[in-house]
mmCIF file of C-alpha atoms and ligand atoms in Angstrom:
data_model
loop_
_atom_site.group_PDB
_atom_site.id
_atom_site.type_symbol
_atom_site.label_atom_id
_atom_site.label_comp_id
_atom_site.label_asym_id
_atom_site.label_seq_id
_atom_site.Cartn_x
_atom_site.Cartn_y
_atom_site.Cartn_z
ATOM 1 C CA MET A 1 -21.393 5.260 24.655
ATOM 2 C CA SER A 2 -25.065 6.183 24.156
ATOM 3 C CA ASP A 3 -26.305 8.455 21.368
ATOM 4 C CA GLU A 4 -26.677 11.368 23.808
ATOM 5 C CA GLU A 5 -23.065 11.037 24.867
ATOM 6 C CA GLU A 6 -21.716 10.557 21.330
ATOM 7 C CA LEU A 7 -18.393 12.274 20.913
ATOM 8 C CA ASP A 8 -18.397 15.307 18.625
ATOM 9 C CA LEU A 9 -15.134 14.840 16.717
ATOM 10 C CA SER A 10 -15.091 18.469 15.603
ATOM 11 C CA THR A 11 -14.590 19.627 19.210
ATOM 12 C CA LEU A 12 -11.227 17.818 19.439
ATOM 13 C CA ASN A 13 -7.953 19.557 18.651
ATOM 14 C CA ASP A 14 -5.706 17.973 16.007
ATOM 15 C CA ASP A 15 -3.680 15.808 18.402
ATOM 16 C CA GLU A 16 -6.780 14.564 20.195
ATOM 17 C CA LEU A 17 -8.502 13.879 16.902
ATOM 18 C CA VAL A 18 -5.580 11.820 15.586
ATOM 19 C CA GLU A 19 -5.497 9.846 18.828
ATOM 20 C CA GLN A 20 -9.245 9.293 18.574
ATOM 21 C CA MET A 21 -8.747 8.098 14.976
ATOM 22 C CA HIS A 22 -6.226 5.509 16.168
ATOM 23 C CA ASP A 23 -8.868 4.276 18.652
ATOM 24 C CA ASP A 24 -11.643 4.348 16.040
ATOM 25 C CA LEU A 25 -9.504 2.461 13.536
ATOM 26 C CA TYR A 26 -8.745 -0.096 16.231
ATOM 27 C CA ASP A 27 -12.489 -0.440 16.854
ATOM 28 C CA GLY A 28 -13.244 -0.624 13.118
ATOM 29 C CA LEU A 29 -15.493 2.452 13.127
ATOM 30 C CA LYS A 30 -15.577 3.319 9.436
ATOM 31 C CA GLU A 31 -18.003 6.257 9.579
ATOM 32 C CA GLU A 32 -16.050 7.933 12.377
ATOM 33 C CA ILE A 33 -12.820 7.485 10.436
ATOM 34 C CA GLU A 34 -14.388 9.015 7.328
ATOM 35 C CA GLU A 35 -15.703 11.965 9.327
ATOM 36 C CA ALA A 36 -12.313 12.521 10.960
ATOM 37 C CA VAL A 37 -10.442 12.331 7.634
ATOM 38 C CA ASN A 38 -12.749 15.024 6.265
ATOM 39 C CA LEU A 39 -12.231 17.139 9.376
ATOM 40 C CA LEU A 40 -8.437 16.996 9.062
ATOM 41 C CA LEU A 41 -8.667 17.900 5.383
ATOM 42 C CA GLU A 42 -10.899 20.864 6.274
ATOM 43 C CA ARG A 43 -8.209 21.871 8.763
ATOM 44 C CA LYS A 44 -5.783 22.010 5.827
ATOM 45 C CA TRP A 45 -3.874 18.846 6.602
ATOM 46 C CA THR A 46 -2.240 17.435 3.474
ATOM 47 C CA PRO A 47 -3.744 14.133 2.257
ATOM 48 C CA TYR A 48 -0.311 12.539 2.749
ATOM 49 C CA ASP A 49 -0.150 13.579 6.414
ATOM 50 C CA VAL A 50 -3.681 12.312 7.050
ATOM 51 C CA LEU A 51 -2.711 9.024 5.454
ATOM 52 C CA THR A 52 0.583 8.485 7.253
ATOM 53 C CA LYS A 53 0.023 10.134 10.644
ATOM 54 C CA ALA A 54 -3.589 9.159 11.241
ATOM 55 C CA LEU A 55 -4.348 6.024 9.203
ATOM 56 C CA VAL A 56 -1.073 4.123 8.669
ATOM 57 C CA LYS A 57 0.084 4.800 12.225
ATOM 58 C CA GLY A 58 -3.271 3.591 13.557
ATOM 59 C CA MET A 59 -3.020 0.416 11.502
ATOM 60 C CA ALA A 60 0.436 -0.241 12.964
ATOM 61 C CA ILE A 61 -1.137 -0.365 16.441
ATOM 62 C CA VAL A 62 -3.723 -2.850 15.147
ATOM 63 C CA GLY A 63 -0.847 -4.935 13.727
ATOM 64 C CA VAL A 64 0.922 -5.175 17.077
ATOM 65 C CA ASP A 65 -2.187 -6.374 18.930
ATOM 66 C CA PHE A 66 -3.025 -8.797 16.108
ATOM 67 C CA ARG A 67 0.459 -10.275 16.450
ATOM 68 C CA ASP A 68 0.092 -10.524 20.216
ATOM 69 C CA GLY A 69 -3.241 -12.342 20.010
ATOM 70 C CA ILE A 70 -5.243 -9.453 21.487
ATOM 71 C CA LEU A 71 -7.103 -8.809 18.220
ATOM 72 C CA PHE A 72 -8.396 -11.506 15.870
ATOM 73 C CA VAL A 73 -9.202 -11.694 12.154
ATOM 74 C CA PRO A 74 -12.808 -10.380 12.384
ATOM 75 C CA GLU A 75 -11.707 -7.281 14.311
ATOM 76 C CA VAL A 76 -8.755 -6.711 11.985
ATOM 77 C CA LEU A 77 -11.077 -6.999 8.995
ATOM 78 C CA LEU A 78 -13.246 -4.250 10.485
ATOM 79 C CA ALA A 79 -10.159 -2.107 11.082
ATOM 80 C CA ALA A 80 -9.083 -2.716 7.468
ATOM 81 C CA GLY A 81 -12.564 -1.686 6.301
ATOM 82 C CA ALA A 82 -12.343 1.552 8.278
ATOM 83 C CA MET A 83 -8.868 2.193 6.873
ATOM 84 C CA LYS A 84 -10.163 1.656 3.340
ATOM 85 C CA GLY A 85 -13.025 4.103 4.010
ATOM 86 C CA GLY A 86 -10.451 6.761 4.846
ATOM 87 C CA MET A 87 -8.249 5.848 1.887
ATOM 88 C CA PHE A 88 -11.236 6.098 -0.447
ATOM 89 C CA ILE A 89 -11.641 9.776 0.486
ATOM 90 C CA LEU A 90 -7.916 10.467 0.117
ATOM 91 C CA ARG A 91 -7.439 8.617 -3.168
ATOM 92 C CA PRO A 92 -8.624 11.335 -5.591
ATOM 93 C CA LEU A 93 -6.573 13.903 -3.682
ATOM 94 C CA LEU A 94 -3.437 11.781 -3.742
ATOM 95 C CA ILE A 95 -3.667 10.901 -7.412
ATOM 96 C CA GLU A 96 -4.487 14.446 -8.495
ATOM 97 C CA THR A 97 -1.474 15.415 -10.575
ATOM 98 C CA GLY A 98 -0.582 17.795 -13.302
ATOM 99 C CA ALA A 99 2.699 15.927 -13.794
ATOM 100 C CA PRO A 100 3.426 14.393 -17.184
ATOM 101 C CA ARG A 101 3.241 10.590 -17.306
ATOM 102 C CA LEU A 102 6.489 9.248 -15.897
ATOM 103 C CA GLY A 103 5.965 5.608 -16.765
ATOM 104 C CA LYS A 104 3.726 2.628 -16.269
ATOM 105 C CA MET A 105 3.559 0.088 -13.441
ATOM 106 C CA VAL A 106 1.732 -3.200 -13.044
ATOM 107 C CA ILE A 107 1.306 -4.107 -9.374
ATOM 108 C CA GLY A 108 -0.294 -6.996 -7.523
ATOM 109 C CA THR A 109 -0.198 -9.014 -4.308
ATOM 110 C CA VAL A 110 1.293 -12.478 -4.814
ATOM 111 C CA LYS A 111 -0.482 -15.841 -4.839
ATOM 112 C CA GLY A 112 -1.816 -17.004 -1.484
ATOM 113 C CA ASP A 113 -1.851 -13.495 -0.037
ATOM 114 C CA ILE A 114 -4.962 -11.337 0.321
ATOM 115 C CA HIS A 115 -3.430 -8.275 2.036
ATOM 116 C CA ASP A 116 -3.999 -5.256 -0.188
ATOM 117 C CA ILE A 117 -3.956 -2.082 1.904
ATOM 118 C CA GLY A 118 -0.228 -1.433 1.427
ATOM 119 C CA LYS A 119 -0.358 -2.295 -2.258
ATOM 120 C CA ASN A 120 -3.322 0.036 -2.770
ATOM 121 C CA LEU A 121 -1.448 2.785 -1.014
ATOM 122 C CA VAL A 122 1.611 2.281 -3.209
ATOM 123 C CA GLY A 123 -0.646 2.383 -6.273
ATOM 124 C CA MET A 124 -2.215 5.671 -5.167
ATOM 125 C CA MET A 125 1.112 7.304 -4.417
ATOM 126 C CA MET A 126 2.533 6.161 -7.745
ATOM 127 C CA GLU A 127 -0.474 7.600 -9.574
ATOM 128 C CA GLY A 128 -0.030 10.823 -7.625
ATOM 129 C CA ALA A 129 3.584 10.969 -8.786
ATOM 130 C CA GLY A 130 2.502 10.674 -12.427
ATOM 131 C CA PHE A 131 2.724 6.928 -13.100
ATOM 132 C CA GLU A 132 -0.011 4.986 -14.829
ATOM 133 C CA VAL A 133 -0.869 2.068 -12.540
ATOM 134 C CA ILE A 134 -2.490 -1.218 -13.475
ATOM 135 C CA ASP A 135 -3.603 -2.957 -10.289
ATOM 136 C CA LEU A 136 -3.969 -6.731 -10.510
ATOM 137 C CA GLY A 137 -5.467 -7.028 -7.040
ATOM 138 C CA ILE A 138 -4.653 -9.881 -4.662
ATOM 139 C CA ASN A 139 -3.692 -13.571 -4.847
ATOM 140 C CA ASN A 140 -1.945 -13.419 -8.222
ATOM 141 C CA PRO A 141 -0.373 -16.539 -9.715
ATOM 142 C CA VAL A 142 2.609 -16.099 -12.015
ATOM 143 C CA GLU A 143 0.362 -16.453 -15.090
ATOM 144 C CA ASP A 144 -1.543 -13.284 -14.125
ATOM 145 C CA TYR A 145 1.639 -11.250 -13.816
ATOM 146 C CA LEU A 146 2.935 -12.534 -17.161
ATOM 147 C CA ALA A 147 -0.369 -11.851 -18.919
ATOM 148 C CA ALA A 148 -0.412 -8.297 -17.545
ATOM 149 C CA LEU A 149 3.190 -7.659 -18.641
ATOM 150 C CA GLU A 150 2.342 -8.895 -22.118
ATOM 151 C CA GLU A 151 -0.855 -6.836 -22.324
ATOM 152 C CA HIS A 152 0.232 -3.562 -20.731
ATOM 153 C CA LYS A 153 3.973 -3.465 -21.470
ATOM 154 C CA PRO A 154 4.770 -1.531 -18.261
ATOM 155 C CA ASP A 155 8.172 -0.151 -17.262
ATOM 156 C CA ILE A 156 7.849 -1.517 -13.737
ATOM 157 C CA LEU A 157 6.493 -4.667 -12.150
ATOM 158 C CA GLY A 158 5.590 -4.232 -8.477
ATOM 159 C CA MET A 159 4.861 -7.165 -6.187
ATOM 160 C CA SER A 160 3.524 -7.067 -2.650
ATOM 161 C CA ALA A 161 3.571 -9.800 0.040
ATOM 162 C CA LEU A 162 2.694 -9.506 3.728
ATOM 163 C CA LEU A 163 3.238 -13.089 4.817
ATOM 164 C CA THR A 164 6.522 -14.908 5.321
ATOM 165 C CA THR A 165 4.829 -17.880 3.665
ATOM 166 C CA THR A 166 3.910 -15.986 0.488
ATOM 167 C CA MET A 167 6.943 -13.771 -0.034
ATOM 168 C CA PRO A 168 9.041 -16.594 -1.607
ATOM 169 C CA TYR A 169 6.510 -16.613 -4.452
ATOM 170 C CA MET A 170 8.151 -13.466 -5.762
ATOM 171 C CA LYS A 171 11.091 -15.655 -6.761
ATOM 172 C CA VAL A 172 8.751 -17.929 -8.722
ATOM 173 C CA VAL A 173 7.571 -14.931 -10.730
ATOM 174 C CA ILE A 174 11.077 -13.567 -11.335
ATOM 175 C CA ASP A 175 12.506 -17.001 -12.212
ATOM 176 C CA THR A 176 9.714 -17.512 -14.721
ATOM 177 C CA MET A 177 10.490 -14.123 -16.245
ATOM 178 C CA ILE A 178 14.145 -15.219 -16.556
ATOM 179 C CA GLU A 179 13.118 -18.515 -18.185
ATOM 180 C CA LYS A 180 11.030 -16.617 -20.706
ATOM 181 C CA GLY A 181 13.897 -14.218 -21.435
ATOM 182 C CA ILE A 182 11.898 -11.138 -20.391
ATOM 183 C CA ARG A 183 13.390 -10.380 -16.950
ATOM 184 C CA ASP A 184 15.561 -7.521 -18.176
ATOM 185 C CA ASP A 185 12.700 -5.829 -19.996
ATOM 186 C CA TYR A 186 11.271 -4.652 -16.672
ATOM 187 C CA THR A 187 12.285 -3.044 -13.412
ATOM 188 C CA VAL A 188 11.022 -5.316 -10.643
ATOM 189 C CA LEU A 189 10.245 -3.606 -7.324
ATOM 190 C CA VAL A 190 9.069 -5.551 -4.293
ATOM 191 C CA GLY A 191 7.593 -4.550 -0.939
ATOM 192 C CA GLY A 192 5.651 -5.662 2.098
ATOM 193 C CA ALA A 193 6.252 -5.658 5.843
ATOM 194 C CA PRO A 194 8.271 -8.919 6.162
ATOM 195 C CA LEU A 195 10.667 -8.143 3.270
ATOM 196 C CA ASN A 196 14.050 -6.452 3.354
ATOM 197 C CA GLU A 197 16.847 -5.529 0.972
ATOM 198 C CA GLU A 198 18.645 -8.864 1.335
ATOM 199 C CA PHE A 199 15.483 -10.738 0.457
ATOM 200 C CA ALA A 200 14.879 -8.541 -2.599
ATOM 201 C CA ALA A 201 18.433 -9.186 -3.804
ATOM 202 C CA ALA A 202 18.115 -12.927 -3.128
ATOM 203 C CA VAL A 203 14.963 -13.285 -5.250
ATOM 204 C CA GLY A 204 16.470 -11.212 -8.046
ATOM 205 C CA ALA A 205 14.369 -8.048 -7.732
ATOM 206 C CA ASP A 206 15.851 -4.683 -8.665
ATOM 207 C CA ALA A 207 14.947 -3.083 -5.347
ATOM 208 C CA TYR A 208 13.062 -3.398 -2.074
ATOM 209 C CA CYS A 209 10.728 -0.534 -1.196
ATOM 210 C CA ARG A 210 10.164 -0.017 2.524
ATOM 211 C CA ASP A 211 7.048 2.094 2.026
ATOM 212 C CA ALA A 212 4.989 3.878 -0.588
ATOM 213 C CA ALA A 213 7.147 7.019 -0.579
ATOM 214 C CA VAL A 214 10.275 4.913 -1.149
ATOM 215 C CA ALA A 215 8.471 3.045 -3.935
ATOM 216 C CA VAL A 216 7.817 6.353 -5.710
ATOM 217 C CA GLU A 217 11.416 7.534 -5.270
ATOM 218 C CA THR A 218 12.833 4.215 -6.432
ATOM 219 C CA ALA A 219 10.538 4.103 -9.457
ATOM 220 C CA ARG A 220 11.569 7.641 -10.385
ATOM 221 C CA GLU A 221 15.272 6.713 -10.131
ATOM 222 C CA PHE A 222 14.860 3.666 -12.346
ATOM 223 C CA MET A 223 12.901 5.665 -14.921
ATOM 224 C CA ALA A 224 15.621 8.331 -14.991
ATOM 225 C CA ARG A 225 18.264 5.605 -15.530
ATOM 226 C CA LYS A 226 16.202 4.087 -18.315
ATOM 227 C CA HIS A 227 15.870 7.436 -20.071
ATOM 228 C CA ASN A 228 19.602 8.112 -19.725
ATOM 229 C CA GLN A 229 20.399 4.684 -21.180
ATOM 230 C CA LEU A 230 18.035 5.276 -24.085
ATOM 231 C CA ALA A 231 19.556 8.709 -24.694
ATOM 232 C CA ALA A 232 23.099 7.254 -24.593
ATOM 233 C CA GLY A 233 22.233 4.277 -26.796
HETATM 234 CO CO1 B1M B 301 -2.818 -10.235 8.270
HETATM 235 N N1 B1M B 301 -1.026 -10.659 8.935
HETATM 236 N N2 B1M B 301 -3.235 -12.127 8.159
HETATM 237 N N3 B1M B 301 -4.594 -9.633 7.821
HETATM 238 N N4 B1M B 301 -2.268 -8.489 8.776
HETATM 239 C C1 B1M B 301 -0.095 -9.554 9.096
HETATM 240 C C2 B1M B 301 0.700 -9.326 7.818
HETATM 241 C C3 B1M B 301 0.803 -10.060 10.316
HETATM 242 C C4 B1M B 301 2.223 -9.483 10.320
HETATM 243 C C5 B1M B 301 0.054 -9.772 11.630
HETATM 244 C C6 B1M B 301 0.830 -10.164 12.849
HETATM 245 O O1 B1M B 301 0.895 -11.302 13.198
HETATM 246 N N5 B1M B 301 1.434 -9.191 13.487
HETATM 247 C C7 B1M B 301 0.758 -11.616 10.099
HETATM 248 C C8 B1M B 301 1.875 -12.207 9.223
HETATM 249 C C9 B1M B 301 2.915 -12.964 10.013
HETATM 250 C C10 B1M B 301 3.944 -13.553 9.139
HETATM 251 O O2 B1M B 301 3.794 -13.877 8.009
HETATM 252 N N6 B1M B 301 5.110 -13.680 9.731
HETATM 253 C C11 B1M B 301 -0.602 -11.802 9.464
HETATM 254 C C12 B1M B 301 -1.324 -13.022 9.438
HETATM 255 C C13 B1M B 301 -0.694 -14.176 10.197
HETATM 256 C C14 B1M B 301 -2.540 -13.179 8.742
HETATM 257 C C15 B1M B 301 -3.372 -14.462 8.591
HETATM 258 C C16 B1M B 301 -2.581 -15.745 8.308
HETATM 259 C C17 B1M B 301 -4.224 -14.573 9.876
HETATM 260 C C18 B1M B 301 -5.081 -15.809 9.962
HETATM 261 O O3 B1M B 301 -5.893 -16.087 9.127
HETATM 262 N N7 B1M B 301 -4.837 -16.530 11.035
HETATM 263 C C19 B1M B 301 -4.317 -14.099 7.419
HETATM 264 C C20 B1M B 301 -3.703 -14.454 6.053
HETATM 265 C C21 B1M B 301 -4.624 -14.215 4.882
HETATM 266 C C22 B1M B 301 -3.921 -14.348 3.552
HETATM 267 O O4 B1M B 301 -3.358 -13.390 3.054
HETATM 268 N N8 B1M B 301 -3.930 -15.555 3.009
HETATM 269 C C23 B1M B 301 -4.383 -12.618 7.575
HETATM 270 C C24 B1M B 301 -5.499 -11.847 7.238
HETATM 271 C C25 B1M B 301 -5.601 -10.480 7.413
HETATM 272 C C26 B1M B 301 -6.901 -9.681 7.201
HETATM 273 C C27 B1M B 301 -7.729 -10.201 6.034
HETATM 274 C C28 B1M B 301 -7.701 -9.767 8.476
HETATM 275 C C29 B1M B 301 -6.349 -8.212 7.044
HETATM 276 C C30 B1M B 301 -6.059 -7.819 5.574
HETATM 277 C C31 B1M B 301 -7.111 -6.910 5.004
HETATM 278 C C32 B1M B 301 -6.638 -6.304 3.690
HETATM 279 O O5 B1M B 301 -5.480 -6.102 3.411
HETATM 280 N N9 B1M B 301 -7.629 -6.019 2.876
HETATM 281 C C33 B1M B 301 -5.001 -8.333 7.748
HETATM 282 C C34 B1M B 301 -4.249 -7.206 8.197
HETATM 283 C C35 B1M B 301 -4.932 -5.854 8.071
HETATM 284 C C36 B1M B 301 -2.943 -7.336 8.729
HETATM 285 C C37 B1M B 301 -2.067 -6.248 9.401
HETATM 286 C C38 B1M B 301 -2.635 -6.033 10.809
HETATM 287 C C39 B1M B 301 -1.952 -4.901 8.733
HETATM 288 C C40 B1M B 301 -1.453 -4.943 7.275
HETATM 289 C C41 B1M B 301 -1.639 -3.551 6.683
HETATM 290 O O6 B1M B 301 -2.609 -3.302 5.997
HETATM 291 N N10 B1M B 301 -0.748 -2.637 7.072
HETATM 292 C C42 B1M B 301 -0.643 -6.961 9.399
HETATM 293 C C43 B1M B 301 0.264 -6.492 10.523
HETATM 294 C C44 B1M B 301 1.445 -5.664 10.045
HETATM 295 O O7 B1M B 301 1.744 -5.562 8.877
HETATM 296 N N11 B1M B 301 2.151 -5.111 10.988
HETATM 297 C C45 B1M B 301 -1.006 -8.380 9.219
HETATM 298 C C46 B1M B 301 -0.823 -1.231 6.672
HETATM 299 C C47 B1M B 301 -0.121 -1.024 5.327
HETATM 300 C C48 B1M B 301 -0.163 0.453 4.966
HETATM 301 O O8 B1M B 301 1.240 -1.425 5.483
HETATM 302 O O9 B1M B 301 0.905 -3.525 4.111
HETATM 303 O O10 B1M B 301 3.119 -3.063 5.280
HETATM 304 P P1 B1M B 301 1.924 -2.550 4.573
HETATM 305 O O11 B1M B 301 2.383 -1.760 3.282
HETATM 306 C C49 B1M B 301 3.417 -0.768 3.301
HETATM 307 C C50 B1M B 301 4.825 -1.341 3.046
HETATM 308 O O12 B1M B 301 4.988 -2.676 3.461
HETATM 309 C C51 B1M B 301 5.064 -1.105 1.587
HETATM 310 O O13 B1M B 301 4.374 0.102 1.353
HETATM 311 C C52 B1M B 301 3.140 0.102 2.082
HETATM 312 C C53 B1M B 301 2.729 1.507 2.367
HETATM 313 O O14 B1M B 301 3.692 2.259 3.036
HETATM 314 N N12 B1M B 301 4.587 -2.074 0.566
HETATM 315 C C54 B1M B 301 5.074 -2.042 -0.710
HETATM 316 C C55 B1M B 301 3.638 -3.026 0.634
HETATM 317 N N13 B1M B 301 3.505 -3.625 -0.548
HETATM 318 C C56 B1M B 301 4.355 -3.038 -1.402
HETATM 319 C C57 B1M B 301 4.609 -3.280 -2.749
HETATM 320 C C58 B1M B 301 5.575 -2.519 -3.397
HETATM 321 C C59 B1M B 301 6.287 -1.523 -2.681
HETATM 322 C C60 B1M B 301 6.041 -1.264 -1.342
HETATM 323 O O15 B1M B 301 5.780 -2.777 -4.695
HETATM 324 C C61 B1M B 301 6.612 -1.993 -5.411
#
């Protein structure tokens, strides 16, 4: 499309705009995504709806075509960059909270895995719910998790993995925690597209979190249990 013909996003109604965002995310058009996120916010969409209905849903379409060999790593990287542009705008809105601190979480993507969009989203939602979040980033060996637990003394350890080849590493981390006698000092929550509840149970995690909203709910439940136990003890 030439400059003259450039689409004016503000002329689209909400449904058309969201559809256009799915296309723009697919094409890795960061500036267009940023503009559209701002437009939806101006139209009084909640940051959570913009995130889930426009960005996450768009990324799911990218995922399908990546799997089917229609999109390749360079294109997916561009899509991820556009997604991050949108998330950057939403972040301060999602973490804005008057809630008292509910607890602390250390979170990171496991060794060998560089996917971080889902983890970042979980971190934002947890901050928005009132948790303090220490983000270890990507590609974390067990030593990094242990050092962070020692330094930050969180209530919750969160681990993310997006590859079937990296998800077993969660067991390495949990087994090392058992060896060191510190497993029961923390609630361990795990997530990532290829995981499920059975896997979480098999590696010895406390719970599997399907998405960021479930992660927040699960973290809240475990914190409530912890407080009840402390009150009873
Ligand atoms: Co990758 N990739 N990728 N990739 N990539 C997947 C995961 C894949 C499923 C695509 C496919 O084939 N359909 C496939 C894995 C197949 C498998 O293992 N069976 C795959 C592959 C194969 C690869 C490479 C090996 C490709 C290659 O090089 N040939 C390579 C591996 C690199 C590595 O890690 N060593 C690779 C690389 C990349 C990019 C760098 C190009 C890019 C990542 C950019 C980035 O993250 N900065 C990328 C992307 C973007 C994807 C897809 C398309 C999208 C992932 C994403 O961001 N989703 C993905 C396809 C898919 O997942 N369907 C794919 C959006 C995000 C919001 O969802 O991450 O699931 P998600 O997070 C959710 C939940 O899972 C949950 O909450 C989040 C929010 O609701 N959650 C948690 C996640 N972590 C949590 C932690 C918690 C709780 C909940 O802790 C408490």
